[in-house]
Tab-separated table of C-alpha atoms and ligand atoms in Angstrom:
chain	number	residue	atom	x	y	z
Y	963	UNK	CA	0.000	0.000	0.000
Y	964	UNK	CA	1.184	3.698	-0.662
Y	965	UNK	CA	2.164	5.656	2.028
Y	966	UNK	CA	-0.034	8.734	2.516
Y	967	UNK	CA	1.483	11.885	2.727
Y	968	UNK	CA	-0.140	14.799	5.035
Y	969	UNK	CA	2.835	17.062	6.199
Y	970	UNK	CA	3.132	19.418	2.980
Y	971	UNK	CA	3.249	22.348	5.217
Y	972	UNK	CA	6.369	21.110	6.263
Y	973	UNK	CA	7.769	20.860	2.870
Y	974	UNK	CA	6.223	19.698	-0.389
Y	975	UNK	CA	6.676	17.019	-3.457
Y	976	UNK	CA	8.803	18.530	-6.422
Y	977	UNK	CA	6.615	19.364	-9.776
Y	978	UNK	CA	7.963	16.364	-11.868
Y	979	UNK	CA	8.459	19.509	-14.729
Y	980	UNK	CA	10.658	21.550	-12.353
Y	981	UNK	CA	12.675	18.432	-11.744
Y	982	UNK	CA	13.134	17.701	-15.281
Y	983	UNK	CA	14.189	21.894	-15.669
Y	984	UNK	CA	16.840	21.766	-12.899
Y	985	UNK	CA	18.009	18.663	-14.075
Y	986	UNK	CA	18.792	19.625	-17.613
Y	987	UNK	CA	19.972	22.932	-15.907
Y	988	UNK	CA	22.557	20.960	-13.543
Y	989	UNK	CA	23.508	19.065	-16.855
Y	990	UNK	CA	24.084	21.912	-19.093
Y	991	UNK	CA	23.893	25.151	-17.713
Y	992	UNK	CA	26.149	24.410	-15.066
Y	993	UNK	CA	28.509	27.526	-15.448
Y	994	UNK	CA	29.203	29.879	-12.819
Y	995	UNK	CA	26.847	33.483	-13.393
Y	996	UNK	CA	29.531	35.945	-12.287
Y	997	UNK	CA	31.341	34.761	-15.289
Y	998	UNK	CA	31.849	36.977	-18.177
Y	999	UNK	CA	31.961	34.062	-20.695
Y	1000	UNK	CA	29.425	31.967	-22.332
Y	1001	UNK	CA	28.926	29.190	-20.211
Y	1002	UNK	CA	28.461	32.380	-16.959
Y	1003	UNK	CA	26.000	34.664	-19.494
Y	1004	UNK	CA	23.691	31.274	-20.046
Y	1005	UNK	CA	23.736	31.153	-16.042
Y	1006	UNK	CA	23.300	34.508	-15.403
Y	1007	UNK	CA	20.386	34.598	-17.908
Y	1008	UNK	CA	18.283	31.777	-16.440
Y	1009	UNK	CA	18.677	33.419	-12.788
Y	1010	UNK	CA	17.281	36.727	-14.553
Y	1011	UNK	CA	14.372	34.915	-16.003
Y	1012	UNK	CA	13.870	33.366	-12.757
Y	1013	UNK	CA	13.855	36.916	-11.088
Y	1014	UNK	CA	11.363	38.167	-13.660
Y	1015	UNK	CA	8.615	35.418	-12.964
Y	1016	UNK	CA	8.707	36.456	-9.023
Y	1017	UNK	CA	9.057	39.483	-9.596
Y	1018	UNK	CA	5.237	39.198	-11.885
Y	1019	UNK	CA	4.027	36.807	-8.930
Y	1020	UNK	CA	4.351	39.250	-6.021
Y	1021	UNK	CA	3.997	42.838	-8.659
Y	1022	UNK	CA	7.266	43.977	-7.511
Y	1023	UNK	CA	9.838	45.158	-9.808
Y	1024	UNK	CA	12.989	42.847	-10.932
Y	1025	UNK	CA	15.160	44.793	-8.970
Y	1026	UNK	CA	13.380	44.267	-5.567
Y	1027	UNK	CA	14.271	40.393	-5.889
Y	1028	UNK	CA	17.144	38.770	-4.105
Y	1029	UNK	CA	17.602	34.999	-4.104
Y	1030	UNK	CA	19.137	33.460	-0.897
Y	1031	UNK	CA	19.227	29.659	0.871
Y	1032	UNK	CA	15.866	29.837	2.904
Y	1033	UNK	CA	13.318	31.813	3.840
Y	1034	UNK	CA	14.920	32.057	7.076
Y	1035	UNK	CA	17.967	33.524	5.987
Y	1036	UNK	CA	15.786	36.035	4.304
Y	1037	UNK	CA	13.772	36.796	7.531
Y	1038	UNK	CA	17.361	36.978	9.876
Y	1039	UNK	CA	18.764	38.749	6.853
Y	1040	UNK	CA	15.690	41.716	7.264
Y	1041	UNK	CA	15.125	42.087	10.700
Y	1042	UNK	CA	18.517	42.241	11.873
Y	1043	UNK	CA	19.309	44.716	9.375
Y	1044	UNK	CA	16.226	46.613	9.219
Y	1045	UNK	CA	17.199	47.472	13.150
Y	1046	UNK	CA	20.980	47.987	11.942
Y	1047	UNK	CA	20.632	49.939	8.867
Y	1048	UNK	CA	17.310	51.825	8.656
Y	1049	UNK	CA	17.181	52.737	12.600
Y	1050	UNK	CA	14.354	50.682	13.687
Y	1051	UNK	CA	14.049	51.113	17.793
Y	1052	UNK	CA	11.001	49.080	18.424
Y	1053	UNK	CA	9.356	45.485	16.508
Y	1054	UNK	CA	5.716	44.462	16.924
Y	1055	UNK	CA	5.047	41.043	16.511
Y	1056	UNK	CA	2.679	38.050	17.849
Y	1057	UNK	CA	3.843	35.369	19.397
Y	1058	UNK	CA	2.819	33.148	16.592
Y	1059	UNK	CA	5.382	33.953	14.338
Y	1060	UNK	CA	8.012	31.250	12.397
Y	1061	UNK	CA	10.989	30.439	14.682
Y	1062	UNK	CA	12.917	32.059	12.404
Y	1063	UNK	CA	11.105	35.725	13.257
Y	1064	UNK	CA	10.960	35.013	17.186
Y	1065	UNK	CA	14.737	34.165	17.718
Y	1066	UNK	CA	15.888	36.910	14.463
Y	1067	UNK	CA	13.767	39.474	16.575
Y	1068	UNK	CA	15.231	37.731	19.949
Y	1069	UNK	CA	18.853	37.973	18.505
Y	1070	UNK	CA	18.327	42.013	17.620
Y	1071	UNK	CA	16.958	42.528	20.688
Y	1072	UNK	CA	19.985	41.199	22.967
Y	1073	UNK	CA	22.480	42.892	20.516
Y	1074	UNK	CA	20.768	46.430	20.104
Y	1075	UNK	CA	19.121	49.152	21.116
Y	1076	UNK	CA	16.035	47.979	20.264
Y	1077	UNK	CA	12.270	46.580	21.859
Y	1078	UNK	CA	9.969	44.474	21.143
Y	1079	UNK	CA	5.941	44.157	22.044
Y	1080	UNK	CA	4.131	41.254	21.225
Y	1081	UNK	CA	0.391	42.024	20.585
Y	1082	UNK	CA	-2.098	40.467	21.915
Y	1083	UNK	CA	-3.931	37.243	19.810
Y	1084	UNK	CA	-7.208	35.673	20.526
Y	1085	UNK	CA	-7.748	31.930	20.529
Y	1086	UNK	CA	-7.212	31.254	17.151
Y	1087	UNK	CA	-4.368	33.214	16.911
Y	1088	UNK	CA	-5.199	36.248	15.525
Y	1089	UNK	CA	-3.538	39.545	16.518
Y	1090	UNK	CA	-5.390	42.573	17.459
Y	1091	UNK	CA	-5.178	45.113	15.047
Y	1092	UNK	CA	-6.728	47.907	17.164
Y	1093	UNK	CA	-4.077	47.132	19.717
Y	1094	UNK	CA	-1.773	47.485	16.577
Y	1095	UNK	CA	-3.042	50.656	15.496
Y	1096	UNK	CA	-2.740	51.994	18.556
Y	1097	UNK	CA	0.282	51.243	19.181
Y	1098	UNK	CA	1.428	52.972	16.047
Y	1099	UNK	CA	-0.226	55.751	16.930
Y	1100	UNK	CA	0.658	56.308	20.249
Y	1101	UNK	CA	4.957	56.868	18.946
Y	1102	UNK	CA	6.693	58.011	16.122
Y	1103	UNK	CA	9.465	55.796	17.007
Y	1104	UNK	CA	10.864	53.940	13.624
Y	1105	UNK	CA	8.706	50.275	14.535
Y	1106	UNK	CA	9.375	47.147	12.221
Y	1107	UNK	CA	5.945	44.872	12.464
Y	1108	UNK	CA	6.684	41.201	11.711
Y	1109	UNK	CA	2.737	39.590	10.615
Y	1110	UNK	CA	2.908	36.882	9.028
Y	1111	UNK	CA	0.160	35.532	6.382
Y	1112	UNK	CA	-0.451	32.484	7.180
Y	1113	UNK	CA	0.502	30.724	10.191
Y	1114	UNK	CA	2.249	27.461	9.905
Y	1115	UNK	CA	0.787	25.156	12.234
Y	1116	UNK	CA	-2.507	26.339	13.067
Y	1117	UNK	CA	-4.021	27.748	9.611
Y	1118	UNK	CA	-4.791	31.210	10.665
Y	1119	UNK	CA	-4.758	34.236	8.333
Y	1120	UNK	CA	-3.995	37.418	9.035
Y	1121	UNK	CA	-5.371	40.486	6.933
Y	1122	UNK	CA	-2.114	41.550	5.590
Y	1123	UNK	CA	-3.655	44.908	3.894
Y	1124	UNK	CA	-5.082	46.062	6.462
Y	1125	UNK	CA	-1.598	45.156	8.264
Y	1126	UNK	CA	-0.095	46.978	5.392
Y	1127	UNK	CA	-2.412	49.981	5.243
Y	1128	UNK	CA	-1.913	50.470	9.281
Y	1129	UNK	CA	2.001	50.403	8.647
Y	1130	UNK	CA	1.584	52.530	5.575
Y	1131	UNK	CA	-0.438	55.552	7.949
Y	1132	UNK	CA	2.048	55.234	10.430
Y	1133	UNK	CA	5.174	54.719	8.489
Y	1134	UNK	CA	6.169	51.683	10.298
Y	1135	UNK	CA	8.275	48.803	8.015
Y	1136	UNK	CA	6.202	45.730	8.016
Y	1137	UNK	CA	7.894	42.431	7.390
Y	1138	UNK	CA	5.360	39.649	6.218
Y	1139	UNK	CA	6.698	35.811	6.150
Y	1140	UNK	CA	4.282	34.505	2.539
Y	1141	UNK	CA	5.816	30.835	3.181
Y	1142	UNK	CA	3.163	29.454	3.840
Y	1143	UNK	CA	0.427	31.539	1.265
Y	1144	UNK	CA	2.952	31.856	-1.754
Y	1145	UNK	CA	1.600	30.080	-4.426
Y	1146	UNK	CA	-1.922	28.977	-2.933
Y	1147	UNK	CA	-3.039	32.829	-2.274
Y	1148	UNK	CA	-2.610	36.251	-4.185
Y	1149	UNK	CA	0.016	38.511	-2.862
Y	1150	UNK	CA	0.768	41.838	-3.904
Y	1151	UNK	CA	3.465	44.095	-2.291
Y	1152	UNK	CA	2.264	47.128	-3.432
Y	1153	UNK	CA	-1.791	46.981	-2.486
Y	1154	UNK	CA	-0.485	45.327	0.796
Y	1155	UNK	CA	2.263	48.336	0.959
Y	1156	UNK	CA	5.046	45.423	2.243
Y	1157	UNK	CA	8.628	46.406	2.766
Y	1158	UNK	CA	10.061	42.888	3.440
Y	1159	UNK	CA	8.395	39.517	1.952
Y	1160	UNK	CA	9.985	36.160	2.597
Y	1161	UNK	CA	9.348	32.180	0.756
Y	1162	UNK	CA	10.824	29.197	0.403
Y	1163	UNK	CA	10.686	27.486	-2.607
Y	1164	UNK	CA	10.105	23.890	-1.264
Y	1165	UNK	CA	6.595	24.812	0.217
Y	1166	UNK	CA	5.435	25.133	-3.109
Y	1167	UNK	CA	6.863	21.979	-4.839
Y	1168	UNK	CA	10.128	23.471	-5.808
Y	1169	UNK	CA	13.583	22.817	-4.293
Y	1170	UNK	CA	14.881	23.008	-0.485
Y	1171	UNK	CA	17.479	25.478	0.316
Y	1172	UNK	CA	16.447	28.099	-2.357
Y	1173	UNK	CA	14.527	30.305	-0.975
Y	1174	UNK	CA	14.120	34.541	-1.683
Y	1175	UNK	CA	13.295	38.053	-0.167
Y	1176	UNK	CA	11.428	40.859	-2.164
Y	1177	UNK	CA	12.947	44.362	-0.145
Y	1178	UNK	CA	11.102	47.779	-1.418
Y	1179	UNK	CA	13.367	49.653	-3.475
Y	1180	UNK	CA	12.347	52.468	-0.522
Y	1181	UNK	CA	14.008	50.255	2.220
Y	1182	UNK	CA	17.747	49.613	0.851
Y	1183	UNK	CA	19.689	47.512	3.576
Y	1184	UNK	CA	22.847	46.278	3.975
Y	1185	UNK	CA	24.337	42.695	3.150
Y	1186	UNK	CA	24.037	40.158	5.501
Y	1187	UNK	CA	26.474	37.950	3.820
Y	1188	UNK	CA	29.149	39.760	2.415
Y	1189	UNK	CA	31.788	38.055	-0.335
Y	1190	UNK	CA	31.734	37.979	-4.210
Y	1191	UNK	CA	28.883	40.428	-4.485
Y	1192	UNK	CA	26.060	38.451	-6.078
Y	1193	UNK	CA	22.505	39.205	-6.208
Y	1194	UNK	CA	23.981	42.688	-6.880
Y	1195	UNK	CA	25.707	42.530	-3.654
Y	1196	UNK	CA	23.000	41.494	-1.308
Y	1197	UNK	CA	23.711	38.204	-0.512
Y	1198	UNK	CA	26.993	36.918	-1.790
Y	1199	UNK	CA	27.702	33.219	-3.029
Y	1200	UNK	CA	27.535	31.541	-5.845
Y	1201	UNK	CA	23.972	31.431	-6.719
Y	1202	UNK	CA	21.934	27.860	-6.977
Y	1203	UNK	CA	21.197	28.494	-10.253
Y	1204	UNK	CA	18.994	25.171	-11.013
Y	1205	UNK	CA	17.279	25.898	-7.258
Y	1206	UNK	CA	16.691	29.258	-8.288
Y	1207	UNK	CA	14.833	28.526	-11.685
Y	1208	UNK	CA	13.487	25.680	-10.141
Y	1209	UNK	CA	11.881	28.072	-7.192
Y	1210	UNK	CA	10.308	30.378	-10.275
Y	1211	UNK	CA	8.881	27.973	-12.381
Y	1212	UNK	CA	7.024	26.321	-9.185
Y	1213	UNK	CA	5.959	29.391	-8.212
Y	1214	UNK	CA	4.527	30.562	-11.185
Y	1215	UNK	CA	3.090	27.083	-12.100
Y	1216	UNK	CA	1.720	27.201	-8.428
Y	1217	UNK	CA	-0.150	30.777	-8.927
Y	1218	UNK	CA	-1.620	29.318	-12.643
Y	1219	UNK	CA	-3.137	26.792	-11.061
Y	1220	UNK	CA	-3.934	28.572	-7.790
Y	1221	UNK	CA	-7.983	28.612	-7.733
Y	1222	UNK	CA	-8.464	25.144	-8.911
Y	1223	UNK	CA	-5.715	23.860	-6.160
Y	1224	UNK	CA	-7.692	25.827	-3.728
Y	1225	UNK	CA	-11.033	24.376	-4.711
Y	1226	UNK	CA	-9.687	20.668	-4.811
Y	1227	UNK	CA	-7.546	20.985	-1.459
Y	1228	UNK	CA	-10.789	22.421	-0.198
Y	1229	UNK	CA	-12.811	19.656	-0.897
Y	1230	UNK	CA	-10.140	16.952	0.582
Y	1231	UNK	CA	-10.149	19.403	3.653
Y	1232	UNK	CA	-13.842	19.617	4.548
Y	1233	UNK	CA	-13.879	15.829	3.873
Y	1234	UNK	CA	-11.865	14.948	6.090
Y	1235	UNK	CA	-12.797	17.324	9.068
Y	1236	UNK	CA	-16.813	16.073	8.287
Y	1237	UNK	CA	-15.340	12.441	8.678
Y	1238	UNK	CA	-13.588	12.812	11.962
Y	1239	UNK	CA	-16.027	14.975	12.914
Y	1240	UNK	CA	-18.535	11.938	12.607
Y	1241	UNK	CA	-16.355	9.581	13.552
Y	1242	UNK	CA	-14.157	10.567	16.669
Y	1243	UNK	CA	-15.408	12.263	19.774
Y	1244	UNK	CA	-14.691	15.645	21.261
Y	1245	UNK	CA	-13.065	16.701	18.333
Y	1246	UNK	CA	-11.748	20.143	17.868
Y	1247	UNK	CA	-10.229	22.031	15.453
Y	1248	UNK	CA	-7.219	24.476	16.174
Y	1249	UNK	CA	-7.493	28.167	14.213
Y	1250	UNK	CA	-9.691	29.890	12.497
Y	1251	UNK	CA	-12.130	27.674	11.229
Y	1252	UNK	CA	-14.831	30.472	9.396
Y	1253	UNK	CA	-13.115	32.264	6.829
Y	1254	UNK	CA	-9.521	33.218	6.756
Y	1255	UNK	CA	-7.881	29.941	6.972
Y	1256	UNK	CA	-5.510	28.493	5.365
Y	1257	UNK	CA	-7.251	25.493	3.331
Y	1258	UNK	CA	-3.910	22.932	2.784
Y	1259	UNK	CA	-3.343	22.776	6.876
Y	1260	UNK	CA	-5.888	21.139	9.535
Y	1261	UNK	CA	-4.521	21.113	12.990
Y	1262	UNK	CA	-6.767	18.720	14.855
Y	1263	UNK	CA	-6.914	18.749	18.653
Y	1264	UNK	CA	-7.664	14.729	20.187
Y	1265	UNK	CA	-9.065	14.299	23.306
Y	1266	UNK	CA	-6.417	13.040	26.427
Y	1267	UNK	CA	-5.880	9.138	26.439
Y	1268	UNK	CA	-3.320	6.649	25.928
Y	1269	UNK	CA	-3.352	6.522	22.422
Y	1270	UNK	CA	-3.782	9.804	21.505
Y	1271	UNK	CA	-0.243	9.844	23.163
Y	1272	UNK	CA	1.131	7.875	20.426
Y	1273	UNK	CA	-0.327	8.790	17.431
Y	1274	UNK	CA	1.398	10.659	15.294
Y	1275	UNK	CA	3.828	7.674	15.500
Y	1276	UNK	CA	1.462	4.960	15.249
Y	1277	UNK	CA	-0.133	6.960	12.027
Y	1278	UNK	CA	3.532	6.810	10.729
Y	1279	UNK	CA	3.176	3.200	11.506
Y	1280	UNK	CA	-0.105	2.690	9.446
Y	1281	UNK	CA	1.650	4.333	6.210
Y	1282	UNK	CA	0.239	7.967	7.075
Y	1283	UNK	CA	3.216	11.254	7.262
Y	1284	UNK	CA	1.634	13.813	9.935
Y	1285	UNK	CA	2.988	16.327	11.809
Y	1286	UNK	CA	2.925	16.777	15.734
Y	1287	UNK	CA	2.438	19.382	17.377
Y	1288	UNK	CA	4.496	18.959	19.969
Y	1289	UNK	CA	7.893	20.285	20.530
Y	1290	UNK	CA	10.407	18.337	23.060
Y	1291	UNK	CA	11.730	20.478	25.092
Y	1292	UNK	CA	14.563	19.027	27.511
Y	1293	UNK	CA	13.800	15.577	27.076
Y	1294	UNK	CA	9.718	16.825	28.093
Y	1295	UNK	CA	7.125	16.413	25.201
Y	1296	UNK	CA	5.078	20.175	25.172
Y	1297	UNK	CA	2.596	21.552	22.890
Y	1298	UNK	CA	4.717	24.126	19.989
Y	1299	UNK	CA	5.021	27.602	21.013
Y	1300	UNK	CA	2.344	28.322	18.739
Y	1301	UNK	CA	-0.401	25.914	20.656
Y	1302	UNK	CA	0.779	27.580	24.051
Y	1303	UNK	CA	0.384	30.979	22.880
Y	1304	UNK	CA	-3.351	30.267	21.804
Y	1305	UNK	CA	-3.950	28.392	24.771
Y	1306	UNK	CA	-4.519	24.742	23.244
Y	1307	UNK	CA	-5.024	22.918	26.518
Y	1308	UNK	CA	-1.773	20.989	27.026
Y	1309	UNK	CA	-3.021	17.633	28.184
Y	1310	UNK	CA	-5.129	17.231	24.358
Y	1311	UNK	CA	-2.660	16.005	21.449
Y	1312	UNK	CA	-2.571	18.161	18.384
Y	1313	UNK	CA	-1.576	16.384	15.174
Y	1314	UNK	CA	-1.330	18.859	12.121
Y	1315	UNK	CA	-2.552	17.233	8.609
Y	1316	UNK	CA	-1.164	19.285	5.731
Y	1317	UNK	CA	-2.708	18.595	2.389
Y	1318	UNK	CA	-1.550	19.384	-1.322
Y	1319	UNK	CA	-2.738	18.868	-5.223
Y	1320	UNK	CA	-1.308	15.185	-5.209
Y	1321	UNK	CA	-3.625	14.053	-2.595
Y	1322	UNK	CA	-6.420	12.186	-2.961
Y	1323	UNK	CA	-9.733	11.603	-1.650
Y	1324	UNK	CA	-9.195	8.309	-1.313
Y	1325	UNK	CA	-6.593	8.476	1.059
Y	1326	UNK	CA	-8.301	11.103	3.029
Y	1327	UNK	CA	-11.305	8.110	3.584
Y	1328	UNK	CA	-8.608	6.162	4.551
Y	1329	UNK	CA	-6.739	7.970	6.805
Y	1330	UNK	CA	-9.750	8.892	8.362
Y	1331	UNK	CA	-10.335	4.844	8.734
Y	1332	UNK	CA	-7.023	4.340	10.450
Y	1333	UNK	CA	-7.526	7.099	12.918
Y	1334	UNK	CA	-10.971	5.597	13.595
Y	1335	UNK	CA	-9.313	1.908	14.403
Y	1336	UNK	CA	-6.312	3.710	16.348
Y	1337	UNK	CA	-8.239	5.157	18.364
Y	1338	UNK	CA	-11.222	3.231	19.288
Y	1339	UNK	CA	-14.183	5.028	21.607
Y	1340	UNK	CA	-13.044	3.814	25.208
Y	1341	UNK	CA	-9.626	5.607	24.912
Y	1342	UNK	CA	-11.090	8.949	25.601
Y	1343	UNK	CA	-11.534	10.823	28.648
Y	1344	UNK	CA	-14.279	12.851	27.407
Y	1345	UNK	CA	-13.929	17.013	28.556
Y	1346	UNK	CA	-16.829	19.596	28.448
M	1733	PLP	N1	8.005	30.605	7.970
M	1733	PLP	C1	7.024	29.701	7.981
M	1733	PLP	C2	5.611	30.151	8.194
M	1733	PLP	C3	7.324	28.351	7.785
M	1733	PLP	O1	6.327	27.447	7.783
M	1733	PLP	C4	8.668	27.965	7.588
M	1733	PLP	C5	9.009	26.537	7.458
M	1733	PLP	O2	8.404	25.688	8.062
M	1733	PLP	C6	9.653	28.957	7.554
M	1733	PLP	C7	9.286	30.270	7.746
M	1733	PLP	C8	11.086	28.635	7.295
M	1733	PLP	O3	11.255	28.086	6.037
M	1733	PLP	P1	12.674	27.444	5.643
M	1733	PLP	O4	12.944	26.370	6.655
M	1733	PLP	O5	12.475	26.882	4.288
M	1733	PLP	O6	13.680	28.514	5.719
């Protein structure tokens, strides 16, 4: 039987096309793109092309493109040197944020004279934006605000324009992380008014370790890795050229087929929440659930019991890839920093299931089956 595979929030399946492009790239085009000779100027010219098509994705212009490893470089790479280079003294951000944003903001606090407020966020994980606005308006101080669109592990939204428009009145920077919404959702820097924008090209079934950061022409910072001068002296290194093209043509192949991925991941979404909703008691569902969600991750909060204990390992058992949501910590299993800071009751088990375009409905009924026969009635202790 096939394995099933539910963790493509985590990372994704390669487009067999954009292995097939980096391949022939790695084969061919395999010169290096600061050279002035043929073999560099064929390089040089697919990383170009590759900078055009994100550049159309996003509606920023070429030059506001930089190619780097991760999306995590890109967010260190921005917050640390929006504080060192553009005078930022204070960052708003929820609690909910990547890893990469909490410990980059962490990091910038400890080194400089700069501090941080962390909004409030209801229980699904929403900040307040009236707490945000008036927090803006209360100082003039230079503020970076670190939103991201869609979080991660719980499936929340966030309203980046009105994010944007806030930042925009109050000339604050606003860095959003898209990893999770490139590709699946529209996203435009300028009607969002975003200075910073990171992805990763492996959430949307292109390669791991490319990754990129769009950085309005009105926010110029410093290098954060400093060399040979590539990506026009942003971020030196060779470049990946084959991970870079690969990272464009996913993402633009992503954004073609964006509302008919939506629709389809969708329907294997609602499926399988109706079927464990029938099937399982005291069920719940972390995140917003109504209307900004994000429709490719379901973070499913079990009921206590011995078996809910082991399931994300006794799922991997049964031929199913899920994510916990569970973090060890010192040898001690606790819920992720982004369960704790909406309050998911620590004693339930979250397991998040992460869906994309090559799964089927089929093996939502089936996973849905397994869970059902791993975790029969009597193992609950039922809450209010
Ligand atoms: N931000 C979000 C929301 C993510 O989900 C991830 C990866 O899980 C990252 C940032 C970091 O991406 P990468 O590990 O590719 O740098």
């Amino acid at each position: 039987m096939q394995r099933i595979y539910f963790d493509n929030a985590s990372t994704t399946p390669m487009l067999p096309e954009v292995i097939d492009l980096m391949t022939g790239i790695m084969r061919h085009d395999f010169g290096n793109p600061s050279s002035i000779h043929q073999h560099g100027r064929r390089a040089r010219a697919i990383i170009e092309e590759a900078r055009k098509k994100v550049a159309r994705v996003i509606n920023s212009s070429i030059g506001e493109v930089f190619f780097t490893g991760s999306a995590t470089e890109a967010s260190n790479m921005t917050i640390k040197n929006a504080v060192t280079d553009l005078g930022v003294k204070r960052i708003i951000y929820a609690a909910t944020e990547h890893h990469c944003v909490l410990h980059s903001i962490e990091h910038t606090v400890r080194h400089n004279n700069v501090h941080a407020v962390s909004l409030k966020i209801d229980s699904d994980g929403r900040p307040d934006l009236e707490e945000l606005d008036m927090l803006l308006a209360q100082s003039t101080i230079k503020t970076l605000v670190c939103l991201m669109h869609g979080n991660n592990e719980t499936g929340t939204m966030n309203e980046i324009t009105e994010i944007g428009q806030l930042c925009k009145k109050y000339g604050a920077l606003y860095h959003c992380d898209t990893v999770q919404t490139l590709g699946k959702y529209p996203i435009d820097v300028q009607q969002a008014h975003i200075s910073f924008l990171t992805g990763s090209a492996h959430k949307f079934h292109g390669p791991k370790g490319t990754g990129f950061v769009f950085i309005s022409h009105e926010n110029i910072i410093q290098p954060y890795i400093h060399g040979g001068s590539q990506e026009r002296n942003m971020r030196s290194g060779t470049e990946n050229v084959a991970g870079i093209a690969g990272l464009a043509m996913a993402l633009e192949k992503s954004n073609e087929k964006m509302a008919e991925n939506f629709r389809y991941i969708l329907t294997l979404r609602n499926e399988f929440k109706a079927r464990l909703t029938e099937t399982l008691p005291d069920i719940r569902f972390n995140g917003n659930q109504e209307d900004k969600f994000l429709a490719h991750v379901l973070s499913v909060s079990f009921p206590p019991g011995p078996k809910a204990e082991l399931l994300v390992m006794n799922l991997d058992i049964e031929g199913v890839s899920a994510s916990s949501g569970s973090a060890c910590s010192s040898g001690v299993e606790e819920d992720s920093h982004v369960l704790q800071a909406i309050g998911h009751p620590h004693e339930r088990k979250t397991i998040r299931f992460s869906f994309s375009p090559f799964n089927t409905l089929d093996e939502i009924g089936r996973t849905a089956g397994i869970l059902k026969k791993l975790l029969p009635a009597g193992d609950f202790k039922i809450q209010g």
